[in-house]
Amino acid sequence: MTSPFPDPDPAPAPAQPDGQAGYDPAFLGPIVPLPHPTDPDIALVTLPYTHFTVLLRPDRRLAAATAVGIDGGRLVDLKREGQWRLDPRVPEAQQAGEALYADNDFDRGHLVRRLDPVWGDDAEVRAANADTFHFTNAAPQHAAFNQGKQLWAGLEDFLLTHAATFDRKLVVLTGPVLRPADPVYRKVRIPLAFWKVVAFLQDGALAATAYVLDQSPDLPNASAALAAAEAADQPPPLGAYRTFQVPVSDVADITALDLGPLPAVDLLPAPPSPAPTAPGAEPGPDRWRPLGRHEDIVLGPPR
């Protein structure tokens, strides 16, 4: 059977352009390294931008993870301006560009939020804003907003205000959950869930919390509906957005990414049910805490 996907030849990390220093693992003081795959067969390309880094997975044409340092005390509320474009450091066949988003209800969803790296001097601010409009920093999300997606959009703001206690700084790691069974649309497998891990200093010590945004199909015959959508060149049908606070270790499990010291400093109390046993596995019902508002987030003592 012929694969519907291009057969990219994963390249080494491209040279770092002047001015694009990327994410700083020492941004908070304690080292929070970039995630890396626990599966030796998964190759990622490291793409540094201004104040953030994208870890591109060429075989999926999407980022596996992004990392950004947010300096809350220096953020600039820059007017939204920017044009989505491909990154010239990466072959076009390894990026999901405008063809994926044309004439449908998919948003080009920023993985690193547009304003998160927009801090510093004027040149840094403008460069960071422009850098977030690379397609390597985008993932398809359905355009219909609801409470779950609104919660997701405001997580960093809430945690900057209520959790970070050292110069209002955060490190945010985020990305799609790239499951092998994700539905195909225009030769790209569409992720049905997204994850976010936020690290900060609390009482002088490293702390972290983790979240999942799930937009999986909620249909009686999901497989048939997905197949019919693909045959008609229509986006896959998606269920309502649901936002959960989850153990950091569960994010590591479902993404097959090593998250360094962050699972050990999770502020969510240890859940009673077992962890997922494989990437994409369903968690136990007691492990993921549904969020209806930001105030539902648990910021308890590290376990």
PDB file of C-alpha atoms in Angstrom:
ATOM      1  CA  MET A   1       0.000   0.000   0.000  1.00  0.00           C
ATOM      2  CA  THR A   2       1.385   3.410  -0.963  1.00  0.00           C
ATOM      3  CA  SER A   3       1.833   5.800   1.940  1.00  0.00           C
ATOM      4  CA  PRO A   4      -0.202   9.036   1.728  1.00  0.00           C
ATOM      5  CA  PHE A   5       2.679  10.945   3.239  1.00  0.00           C
ATOM      6  CA  PRO A   6       5.832  12.391   1.715  1.00  0.00           C
ATOM      7  CA  ASP A   7       8.989  10.520   2.569  1.00  0.00           C
ATOM      8  CA  PRO A   8      11.112  13.293   4.047  1.00  0.00           C
ATOM      9  CA  ASP A   9      14.735  12.664   4.749  1.00  0.00           C
ATOM     10  CA  PRO A  10      15.124  14.088   8.277  1.00  0.00           C
ATOM     11  CA  ALA A  11      17.857  16.677   8.240  1.00  0.00           C
ATOM     12  CA  PRO A  12      20.192  17.715  11.045  1.00  0.00           C
ATOM     13  CA  ALA A  13      19.349  20.877  12.929  1.00  0.00           C
ATOM     14  CA  PRO A  14      19.884  23.835  10.581  1.00  0.00           C
ATOM     15  CA  ALA A  15      22.328  26.583  11.333  1.00  0.00           C
ATOM     16  CA  GLN A  16      21.053  29.132  13.814  1.00  0.00           C
ATOM     17  CA  PRO A  17      20.422  32.535  12.215  1.00  0.00           C
ATOM     18  CA  ASP A  18      21.765  35.696  13.807  1.00  0.00           C
ATOM     19  CA  GLY A  19      19.427  37.018  16.491  1.00  0.00           C
ATOM     20  CA  GLN A  20      17.475  33.780  16.913  1.00  0.00           C
ATOM     21  CA  ALA A  21      18.942  32.452  20.133  1.00  0.00           C
ATOM     22  CA  GLY A  22      16.025  30.162  20.791  1.00  0.00           C
ATOM     23  CA  TYR A  23      14.733  28.885  24.116  1.00  0.00           C
ATOM     24  CA  ASP A  24      17.129  29.238  27.058  1.00  0.00           C
ATOM     25  CA  PRO A  25      17.093  26.123  29.314  1.00  0.00           C
ATOM     26  CA  ALA A  26      18.472  28.269  32.182  1.00  0.00           C
ATOM     27  CA  PHE A  27      15.722  30.896  31.831  1.00  0.00           C
ATOM     28  CA  LEU A  28      14.263  30.175  35.296  1.00  0.00           C
ATOM     29  CA  GLY A  29      17.618  29.505  36.972  1.00  0.00           C
ATOM     30  CA  PRO A  30      17.192  25.741  37.439  1.00  0.00           C
ATOM     31  CA  ILE A  31      17.789  23.936  34.147  1.00  0.00           C
ATOM     32  CA  VAL A  32      14.659  22.933  32.225  1.00  0.00           C
ATOM     33  CA  PRO A  33      16.030  21.213  29.111  1.00  0.00           C
ATOM     34  CA  LEU A  34      14.308  20.868  25.784  1.00  0.00           C
ATOM     35  CA  PRO A  35      12.198  17.692  25.572  1.00  0.00           C
ATOM     36  CA  HIS A  36      13.669  14.814  23.626  1.00  0.00           C
ATOM     37  CA  PRO A  37      12.119  11.611  22.283  1.00  0.00           C
ATOM     38  CA  THR A  38      12.258   8.432  24.325  1.00  0.00           C
ATOM     39  CA  ASP A  39      11.704   6.469  21.095  1.00  0.00           C
ATOM     40  CA  PRO A  40      15.036   6.159  19.215  1.00  0.00           C
ATOM     41  CA  ASP A  41      13.173   5.864  15.908  1.00  0.00           C
ATOM     42  CA  ILE A  42      11.716   9.392  16.218  1.00  0.00           C
ATOM     43  CA  ALA A  43      13.932  12.139  14.780  1.00  0.00           C
ATOM     44  CA  LEU A  44      13.302  15.812  15.517  1.00  0.00           C
ATOM     45  CA  VAL A  45      14.746  18.959  13.944  1.00  0.00           C
ATOM     46  CA  THR A  46      15.628  21.776  16.346  1.00  0.00           C
ATOM     47  CA  LEU A  47      14.552  25.211  15.087  1.00  0.00           C
ATOM     48  CA  PRO A  48      15.556  28.182  17.283  1.00  0.00           C
ATOM     49  CA  TYR A  49      13.578  31.420  17.037  1.00  0.00           C
ATOM     50  CA  THR A  50      13.536  34.586  19.140  1.00  0.00           C
ATOM     51  CA  HIS A  51      12.995  33.460  22.766  1.00  0.00           C
ATOM     52  CA  PHE A  52      11.531  30.079  21.737  1.00  0.00           C
ATOM     53  CA  THR A  53      12.427  26.830  20.008  1.00  0.00           C
ATOM     54  CA  VAL A  54      10.368  24.450  17.879  1.00  0.00           C
ATOM     55  CA  LEU A  55      11.159  20.737  17.756  1.00  0.00           C
ATOM     56  CA  LEU A  56       9.820  19.741  14.353  1.00  0.00           C
ATOM     57  CA  ARG A  57       8.884  16.152  13.582  1.00  0.00           C
ATOM     58  CA  PRO A  58       9.441  15.923   9.809  1.00  0.00           C
ATOM     59  CA  ASP A  59       7.529  12.681   9.244  1.00  0.00           C
ATOM     60  CA  ARG A  60       4.387  14.343  10.680  1.00  0.00           C
ATOM     61  CA  ARG A  61       5.143  17.795   9.182  1.00  0.00           C
ATOM     62  CA  LEU A  62       4.238  19.322  12.563  1.00  0.00           C
ATOM     63  CA  ALA A  63       6.049  20.236  15.751  1.00  0.00           C
ATOM     64  CA  ALA A  64       6.372  17.510  18.361  1.00  0.00           C
ATOM     65  CA  ALA A  65       7.097  20.150  21.001  1.00  0.00           C
ATOM     66  CA  THR A  66       7.851  23.825  21.500  1.00  0.00           C
ATOM     67  CA  ALA A  67       9.578  25.611  24.372  1.00  0.00           C
ATOM     68  CA  VAL A  68       9.381  29.286  25.308  1.00  0.00           C
ATOM     69  CA  GLY A  69      10.553  31.446  28.182  1.00  0.00           C
ATOM     70  CA  ILE A  70       7.990  34.098  29.175  1.00  0.00           C
ATOM     71  CA  ASP A  71       9.278  37.157  31.021  1.00  0.00           C
ATOM     72  CA  GLY A  72       6.001  38.458  32.450  1.00  0.00           C
ATOM     73  CA  GLY A  73       7.522  41.674  33.708  1.00  0.00           C
ATOM     74  CA  ARG A  74       8.804  42.633  30.239  1.00  0.00           C
ATOM     75  CA  LEU A  75       5.945  41.490  27.991  1.00  0.00           C
ATOM     76  CA  VAL A  76       4.851  44.003  25.334  1.00  0.00           C
ATOM     77  CA  ASP A  77       1.239  44.062  24.150  1.00  0.00           C
ATOM     78  CA  LEU A  78       2.168  44.361  20.492  1.00  0.00           C
ATOM     79  CA  LYS A  79      -0.631  44.702  17.964  1.00  0.00           C
ATOM     80  CA  ARG A  80      -1.333  41.443  16.137  1.00  0.00           C
ATOM     81  CA  GLU A  81       0.504  41.571  12.845  1.00  0.00           C
ATOM     82  CA  GLY A  82       2.198  38.852  10.884  1.00  0.00           C
ATOM     83  CA  GLN A  83       1.923  36.661   7.828  1.00  0.00           C
ATOM     84  CA  TRP A  84       2.156  32.888   8.028  1.00  0.00           C
ATOM     85  CA  ARG A  85       5.137  31.514   6.130  1.00  0.00           C
ATOM     86  CA  LEU A  86       7.263  28.425   5.760  1.00  0.00           C
ATOM     87  CA  ASP A  87      10.664  28.203   7.439  1.00  0.00           C
ATOM     88  CA  PRO A  88      13.340  28.277   4.711  1.00  0.00           C
ATOM     89  CA  ARG A  89      15.683  26.191   6.881  1.00  0.00           C
ATOM     90  CA  VAL A  90      13.450  23.124   6.386  1.00  0.00           C
ATOM     91  CA  PRO A  91      12.324  21.457   3.127  1.00  0.00           C
ATOM     92  CA  GLU A  92       8.725  22.313   2.226  1.00  0.00           C
ATOM     93  CA  ALA A  93       7.813  18.608   2.250  1.00  0.00           C
ATOM     94  CA  GLN A  94       8.573  18.542   5.995  1.00  0.00           C
ATOM     95  CA  GLN A  95       6.167  21.395   6.892  1.00  0.00           C
ATOM     96  CA  ALA A  96       2.375  21.617   6.862  1.00  0.00           C
ATOM     97  CA  GLY A  97       1.804  24.909   5.057  1.00  0.00           C
ATOM     98  CA  GLU A  98      -1.092  26.925   3.681  1.00  0.00           C
ATOM     99  CA  ALA A  99      -2.481  24.015   1.631  1.00  0.00           C
ATOM    100  CA  LEU A 100      -3.574  22.322   4.866  1.00  0.00           C
ATOM    101  CA  TYR A 101      -5.619  25.307   6.057  1.00  0.00           C
ATOM    102  CA  ALA A 102      -7.170  26.613   2.836  1.00  0.00           C
ATOM    103  CA  ASP A 103     -10.966  26.562   2.384  1.00  0.00           C
ATOM    104  CA  ASN A 104     -11.886  24.791   5.614  1.00  0.00           C
ATOM    105  CA  ASP A 105     -12.670  25.478   9.273  1.00  0.00           C
ATOM    106  CA  PHE A 106      -9.172  24.857  10.600  1.00  0.00           C
ATOM    107  CA  ASP A 107      -7.354  27.631  12.424  1.00  0.00           C
ATOM    108  CA  ARG A 108      -3.599  27.933  12.161  1.00  0.00           C
ATOM    109  CA  GLY A 109      -3.260  27.392  15.891  1.00  0.00           C
ATOM    110  CA  HIS A 110      -0.165  28.996  17.429  1.00  0.00           C
ATOM    111  CA  LEU A 111       1.663  26.439  19.584  1.00  0.00           C
ATOM    112  CA  VAL A 112       3.859  29.114  21.146  1.00  0.00           C
ATOM    113  CA  ARG A 113       1.273  31.827  21.749  1.00  0.00           C
ATOM    114  CA  ARG A 114       1.966  34.936  19.709  1.00  0.00           C
ATOM    115  CA  LEU A 115       2.576  37.217  22.711  1.00  0.00           C
ATOM    116  CA  ASP A 116       4.498  34.779  24.932  1.00  0.00           C
ATOM    117  CA  PRO A 117       7.979  35.490  23.473  1.00  0.00           C
ATOM    118  CA  VAL A 118       7.193  39.174  22.779  1.00  0.00           C
ATOM    119  CA  TRP A 119       9.383  40.795  25.413  1.00  0.00           C
ATOM    120  CA  GLY A 120      12.696  42.633  25.513  1.00  0.00           C
ATOM    121  CA  ASP A 121      13.900  45.549  23.420  1.00  0.00           C
ATOM    122  CA  ASP A 122      12.072  46.759  20.324  1.00  0.00           C
ATOM    123  CA  ALA A 123      14.050  44.590  17.919  1.00  0.00           C
ATOM    124  CA  GLU A 124      13.483  41.461  20.019  1.00  0.00           C
ATOM    125  CA  VAL A 125       9.779  42.198  20.367  1.00  0.00           C
ATOM    126  CA  ARG A 126       9.207  42.579  16.642  1.00  0.00           C
ATOM    127  CA  ALA A 127      11.380  39.597  15.736  1.00  0.00           C
ATOM    128  CA  ALA A 128       9.650  37.340  18.249  1.00  0.00           C
ATOM    129  CA  ASN A 129       6.187  38.359  17.059  1.00  0.00           C
ATOM    130  CA  ALA A 130       7.127  37.667  13.444  1.00  0.00           C
ATOM    131  CA  ASP A 131       8.786  34.348  14.313  1.00  0.00           C
ATOM    132  CA  THR A 132       5.584  32.951  15.825  1.00  0.00           C
ATOM    133  CA  PHE A 133       3.970  33.095  12.371  1.00  0.00           C
ATOM    134  CA  HIS A 134       6.114  30.294  10.952  1.00  0.00           C
ATOM    135  CA  PHE A 135       4.054  27.256   9.946  1.00  0.00           C
ATOM    136  CA  THR A 136       6.452  25.168  12.032  1.00  0.00           C
ATOM    137  CA  ASN A 137       4.802  26.837  15.057  1.00  0.00           C
ATOM    138  CA  ALA A 138       1.261  26.045  13.864  1.00  0.00           C
ATOM    139  CA  ALA A 139      -1.053  23.086  14.278  1.00  0.00           C
ATOM    140  CA  PRO A 140      -4.579  22.657  12.904  1.00  0.00           C
ATOM    141  CA  GLN A 141      -7.322  23.401  15.432  1.00  0.00           C
ATOM    142  CA  HIS A 142     -11.014  23.651  14.660  1.00  0.00           C
ATOM    143  CA  ALA A 143     -12.161  27.262  14.446  1.00  0.00           C
ATOM    144  CA  ALA A 144     -15.206  26.817  16.736  1.00  0.00           C
ATOM    145  CA  PHE A 145     -14.410  28.335  20.132  1.00  0.00           C
ATOM    146  CA  ASN A 146     -15.947  27.082  23.348  1.00  0.00           C
ATOM    147  CA  GLN A 147     -15.130  27.143  27.042  1.00  0.00           C
ATOM    148  CA  GLY A 148     -12.456  24.486  26.833  1.00  0.00           C
ATOM    149  CA  LYS A 149     -10.436  26.307  24.195  1.00  0.00           C
ATOM    150  CA  GLN A 150     -10.872  29.633  25.975  1.00  0.00           C
ATOM    151  CA  LEU A 151      -9.489  28.045  29.139  1.00  0.00           C
ATOM    152  CA  TRP A 152      -6.523  26.775  27.149  1.00  0.00           C
ATOM    153  CA  ALA A 153      -5.811  30.195  25.657  1.00  0.00           C
ATOM    154  CA  GLY A 154      -5.654  31.815  29.090  1.00  0.00           C
ATOM    155  CA  LEU A 155      -3.565  29.291  31.009  1.00  0.00           C
ATOM    156  CA  GLU A 156      -0.290  31.196  30.775  1.00  0.00           C
ATOM    157  CA  ASP A 157      -1.933  34.461  31.833  1.00  0.00           C
ATOM    158  CA  PHE A 158      -3.556  32.807  34.841  1.00  0.00           C
ATOM    159  CA  LEU A 159      -0.348  31.131  35.952  1.00  0.00           C
ATOM    160  CA  LEU A 160       1.728  34.275  35.443  1.00  0.00           C
ATOM    161  CA  THR A 161      -0.642  36.117  37.754  1.00  0.00           C
ATOM    162  CA  HIS A 162      -1.336  33.466  40.361  1.00  0.00           C
ATOM    163  CA  ALA A 163       1.494  30.936  40.436  1.00  0.00           C
ATOM    164  CA  ALA A 164       4.874  32.264  39.335  1.00  0.00           C
ATOM    165  CA  THR A 165       6.570  34.037  42.223  1.00  0.00           C
ATOM    166  CA  PHE A 166      10.007  34.825  40.812  1.00  0.00           C
ATOM    167  CA  ASP A 167       9.881  37.875  38.538  1.00  0.00           C
ATOM    168  CA  ARG A 168       6.689  36.447  36.972  1.00  0.00           C
ATOM    169  CA  LYS A 169       8.634  34.127  34.709  1.00  0.00           C
ATOM    170  CA  LEU A 170       7.351  30.933  33.135  1.00  0.00           C
ATOM    171  CA  VAL A 171       8.726  28.212  30.896  1.00  0.00           C
ATOM    172  CA  VAL A 172       6.009  26.708  28.710  1.00  0.00           C
ATOM    173  CA  LEU A 173       6.450  23.467  26.780  1.00  0.00           C
ATOM    174  CA  THR A 174       3.594  22.640  24.444  1.00  0.00           C
ATOM    175  CA  GLY A 175       2.699  20.601  21.393  1.00  0.00           C
ATOM    176  CA  PRO A 176       0.209  18.249  19.787  1.00  0.00           C
ATOM    177  CA  VAL A 177      -0.262  14.648  20.890  1.00  0.00           C
ATOM    178  CA  LEU A 178       0.966  12.853  17.759  1.00  0.00           C
ATOM    179  CA  ARG A 179      -0.781   9.480  17.755  1.00  0.00           C
ATOM    180  CA  PRO A 180      -0.226   6.936  14.960  1.00  0.00           C
ATOM    181  CA  ALA A 181      -4.011   6.615  14.469  1.00  0.00           C
ATOM    182  CA  ASP A 182      -4.704  10.348  14.025  1.00  0.00           C
ATOM    183  CA  PRO A 183      -7.027  10.930  11.033  1.00  0.00           C
ATOM    184  CA  VAL A 184      -5.516  11.875   7.678  1.00  0.00           C
ATOM    185  CA  TYR A 185      -6.501  15.094   5.929  1.00  0.00           C
ATOM    186  CA  ARG A 186      -4.653  16.434   2.891  1.00  0.00           C
ATOM    187  CA  LYS A 187      -1.777  14.032   3.554  1.00  0.00           C
ATOM    188  CA  VAL A 188      -1.295  15.280   7.123  1.00  0.00           C
ATOM    189  CA  ARG A 189      -2.329  13.339  10.209  1.00  0.00           C
ATOM    190  CA  ILE A 190      -4.459  15.740  12.269  1.00  0.00           C
ATOM    191  CA  PRO A 191      -3.758  15.716  16.034  1.00  0.00           C
ATOM    192  CA  LEU A 192      -6.883  15.437  18.181  1.00  0.00           C
ATOM    193  CA  ALA A 193      -5.277  16.526  21.456  1.00  0.00           C
ATOM    194  CA  PHE A 194      -2.707  19.059  22.617  1.00  0.00           C
ATOM    195  CA  TRP A 195      -0.540  19.213  25.720  1.00  0.00           C
ATOM    196  CA  LYS A 196       1.101  21.934  27.764  1.00  0.00           C
ATOM    197  CA  VAL A 197       3.559  21.761  30.665  1.00  0.00           C
ATOM    198  CA  VAL A 198       4.260  24.982  32.568  1.00  0.00           C
ATOM    199  CA  ALA A 199       7.297  25.366  34.818  1.00  0.00           C
ATOM    200  CA  PHE A 200       8.041  28.191  37.260  1.00  0.00           C
ATOM    201  CA  LEU A 201       9.601  28.907  40.623  1.00  0.00           C
ATOM    202  CA  GLN A 202       7.341  28.574  43.644  1.00  0.00           C
ATOM    203  CA  ASP A 203       8.823  29.511  47.012  1.00  0.00           C
ATOM    204  CA  GLY A 204      12.204  29.477  45.297  1.00  0.00           C
ATOM    205  CA  ALA A 205      11.921  25.905  44.035  1.00  0.00           C
ATOM    206  CA  LEU A 206      11.155  24.535  40.574  1.00  0.00           C
ATOM    207  CA  ALA A 207       7.509  23.519  40.151  1.00  0.00           C
ATOM    208  CA  ALA A 208       5.370  22.386  37.221  1.00  0.00           C
ATOM    209  CA  THR A 209       1.801  21.696  36.160  1.00  0.00           C
ATOM    210  CA  ALA A 210       0.491  19.988  33.025  1.00  0.00           C
ATOM    211  CA  TYR A 211      -2.639  20.204  30.886  1.00  0.00           C
ATOM    212  CA  VAL A 212      -4.284  18.452  27.950  1.00  0.00           C
ATOM    213  CA  LEU A 213      -6.776  19.950  25.480  1.00  0.00           C
ATOM    214  CA  ASP A 214      -8.803  17.138  23.927  1.00  0.00           C
ATOM    215  CA  GLN A 215     -10.853  17.639  20.769  1.00  0.00           C
ATOM    216  CA  SER A 216     -11.278  13.952  19.939  1.00  0.00           C
ATOM    217  CA  PRO A 217     -14.352  12.848  17.977  1.00  0.00           C
ATOM    218  CA  ASP A 218     -17.358  12.122  20.173  1.00  0.00           C
ATOM    219  CA  LEU A 219     -19.375  10.145  17.639  1.00  0.00           C
ATOM    220  CA  PRO A 220     -21.094   6.722  17.717  1.00  0.00           C
ATOM    221  CA  ASN A 221     -19.216   5.627  14.562  1.00  0.00           C
ATOM    222  CA  ALA A 222     -16.100   7.749  14.757  1.00  0.00           C
ATOM    223  CA  SER A 223     -13.987   5.560  12.458  1.00  0.00           C
ATOM    224  CA  ALA A 224     -16.572   5.580   9.684  1.00  0.00           C
ATOM    225  CA  ALA A 225     -17.092   9.331  10.031  1.00  0.00           C
ATOM    226  CA  LEU A 226     -13.351   9.984   9.829  1.00  0.00           C
ATOM    227  CA  ALA A 227     -13.002   7.790   6.743  1.00  0.00           C
ATOM    228  CA  ALA A 228     -15.910   9.532   5.025  1.00  0.00           C
ATOM    229  CA  ALA A 229     -14.426  12.959   5.777  1.00  0.00           C
ATOM    230  CA  GLU A 230     -11.056  11.931   4.325  1.00  0.00           C
ATOM    231  CA  ALA A 231     -12.682  10.572   1.155  1.00  0.00           C
ATOM    232  CA  ALA A 232     -14.542  13.863   0.668  1.00  0.00           C
ATOM    233  CA  ASP A 233     -11.440  16.022   1.393  1.00  0.00           C
ATOM    234  CA  GLN A 234     -13.196  17.411   4.462  1.00  0.00           C
ATOM    235  CA  PRO A 235     -11.613  18.063   7.868  1.00  0.00           C
ATOM    236  CA  PRO A 236     -12.213  15.269  10.379  1.00  0.00           C
ATOM    237  CA  PRO A 237     -15.281  15.742  12.599  1.00  0.00           C
ATOM    238  CA  LEU A 238     -14.197  16.865  16.056  1.00  0.00           C
ATOM    239  CA  GLY A 239     -15.894  16.784  19.419  1.00  0.00           C
ATOM    240  CA  ALA A 240     -16.079  19.578  21.964  1.00  0.00           C
ATOM    241  CA  TYR A 241     -12.858  20.939  23.370  1.00  0.00           C
ATOM    242  CA  ARG A 242     -12.234  19.608  26.867  1.00  0.00           C
ATOM    243  CA  THR A 243      -9.436  20.901  29.097  1.00  0.00           C
ATOM    244  CA  PHE A 244      -7.828  18.778  31.815  1.00  0.00           C
ATOM    245  CA  GLN A 245      -5.104  19.232  34.387  1.00  0.00           C
ATOM    246  CA  VAL A 246      -3.059  16.030  34.198  1.00  0.00           C
ATOM    247  CA  PRO A 247       0.048  14.563  35.802  1.00  0.00           C
ATOM    248  CA  VAL A 248       3.215  15.751  34.093  1.00  0.00           C
ATOM    249  CA  SER A 249       4.269  12.113  33.873  1.00  0.00           C
ATOM    250  CA  ASP A 250       1.151  11.353  31.797  1.00  0.00           C
ATOM    251  CA  VAL A 251       2.197  13.970  29.230  1.00  0.00           C
ATOM    252  CA  ALA A 252       5.592  12.270  29.035  1.00  0.00           C
ATOM    253  CA  ASP A 253       3.845   8.924  28.525  1.00  0.00           C
ATOM    254  CA  ILE A 254       1.356   9.956  25.823  1.00  0.00           C
ATOM    255  CA  THR A 255       3.944  11.949  23.852  1.00  0.00           C
ATOM    256  CA  ALA A 256       6.955   9.636  24.267  1.00  0.00           C
ATOM    257  CA  LEU A 257       8.995  12.677  25.305  1.00  0.00           C
ATOM    258  CA  ASP A 258      11.501  12.991  28.132  1.00  0.00           C
ATOM    259  CA  LEU A 259      10.519  16.079  30.143  1.00  0.00           C
ATOM    260  CA  GLY A 260      13.609  16.176  32.313  1.00  0.00           C
ATOM    261  CA  PRO A 261      13.061  17.213  35.956  1.00  0.00           C
ATOM    262  CA  LEU A 262       9.434  18.315  35.548  1.00  0.00           C
ATOM    263  CA  PRO A 263       7.525  15.111  36.436  1.00  0.00           C
ATOM    264  CA  ALA A 264       9.303  15.088  39.803  1.00  0.00           C
ATOM    265  CA  VAL A 265       8.116  18.619  40.718  1.00  0.00           C
ATOM    266  CA  ASP A 266       4.466  18.259  39.644  1.00  0.00           C
ATOM    267  CA  LEU A 267       2.050  20.239  41.846  1.00  0.00           C
ATOM    268  CA  LEU A 268      -0.902  17.951  41.094  1.00  0.00           C
ATOM    269  CA  PRO A 269      -1.280  15.401  43.934  1.00  0.00           C
ATOM    270  CA  ALA A 270      -0.511  11.832  42.923  1.00  0.00           C
ATOM    271  CA  PRO A 271      -3.635  10.325  41.310  1.00  0.00           C
ATOM    272  CA  PRO A 272      -4.884   6.900  42.462  1.00  0.00           C
ATOM    273  CA  SER A 273      -5.363   5.221  39.082  1.00  0.00           C
ATOM    274  CA  PRO A 274      -2.559   3.720  36.957  1.00  0.00           C
ATOM    275  CA  ALA A 275      -0.721   5.756  34.333  1.00  0.00           C
ATOM    276  CA  PRO A 276      -1.224   5.120  30.610  1.00  0.00           C
ATOM    277  CA  THR A 277       0.972   2.260  29.428  1.00  0.00           C
ATOM    278  CA  ALA A 278       1.704   3.512  25.900  1.00  0.00           C
ATOM    279  CA  PRO A 279       1.587   6.715  23.823  1.00  0.00           C
ATOM    280  CA  GLY A 280      -2.046   7.494  23.058  1.00  0.00           C
ATOM    281  CA  ALA A 281      -3.433   5.142  25.741  1.00  0.00           C
ATOM    282  CA  GLU A 282      -6.477   6.308  27.656  1.00  0.00           C
ATOM    283  CA  PRO A 283      -5.767   7.445  31.240  1.00  0.00           C
ATOM    284  CA  GLY A 284      -7.627   6.135  34.250  1.00  0.00           C
ATOM    285  CA  PRO A 285     -10.723   8.176  35.165  1.00  0.00           C
ATOM    286  CA  ASP A 286      -9.152   9.561  38.344  1.00  0.00           C
ATOM    287  CA  ARG A 287      -5.937  10.788  36.771  1.00  0.00           C
ATOM    288  CA  TRP A 288      -7.148  13.708  34.654  1.00  0.00           C
ATOM    289  CA  ARG A 289      -8.912  16.596  36.382  1.00  0.00           C
ATOM    290  CA  PRO A 290     -11.525  18.350  34.178  1.00  0.00           C
ATOM    291  CA  LEU A 291     -11.243  22.137  34.278  1.00  0.00           C
ATOM    292  CA  GLY A 292     -14.278  24.374  34.017  1.00  0.00           C
ATOM    293  CA  ARG A 293     -12.396  27.549  34.957  1.00  0.00           C
ATOM    294  CA  HIS A 294      -8.836  28.518  35.767  1.00  0.00           C
ATOM    295  CA  GLU A 295      -9.591  28.543  39.491  1.00  0.00           C
ATOM    296  CA  ASP A 296     -10.052  24.741  39.313  1.00  0.00           C
ATOM    297  CA  ILE A 297      -6.289  24.310  38.774  1.00  0.00           C
ATOM    298  CA  VAL A 298      -4.526  22.522  41.648  1.00  0.00           C
ATOM    299  CA  LEU A 299      -1.300  24.182  42.763  1.00  0.00           C
ATOM    300  CA  GLY A 300      -0.587  22.002  45.769  1.00  0.00           C
ATOM    301  CA  PRO A 301       2.784  20.998  47.250  1.00  0.00           C
ATOM    302  CA  PRO A 302       5.123  18.973  45.026  1.00  0.00           C
ATOM    303  CA  ARG A 303       4.908  15.262  45.675  1.00  0.00           C
TER     304      ARG A 303
END
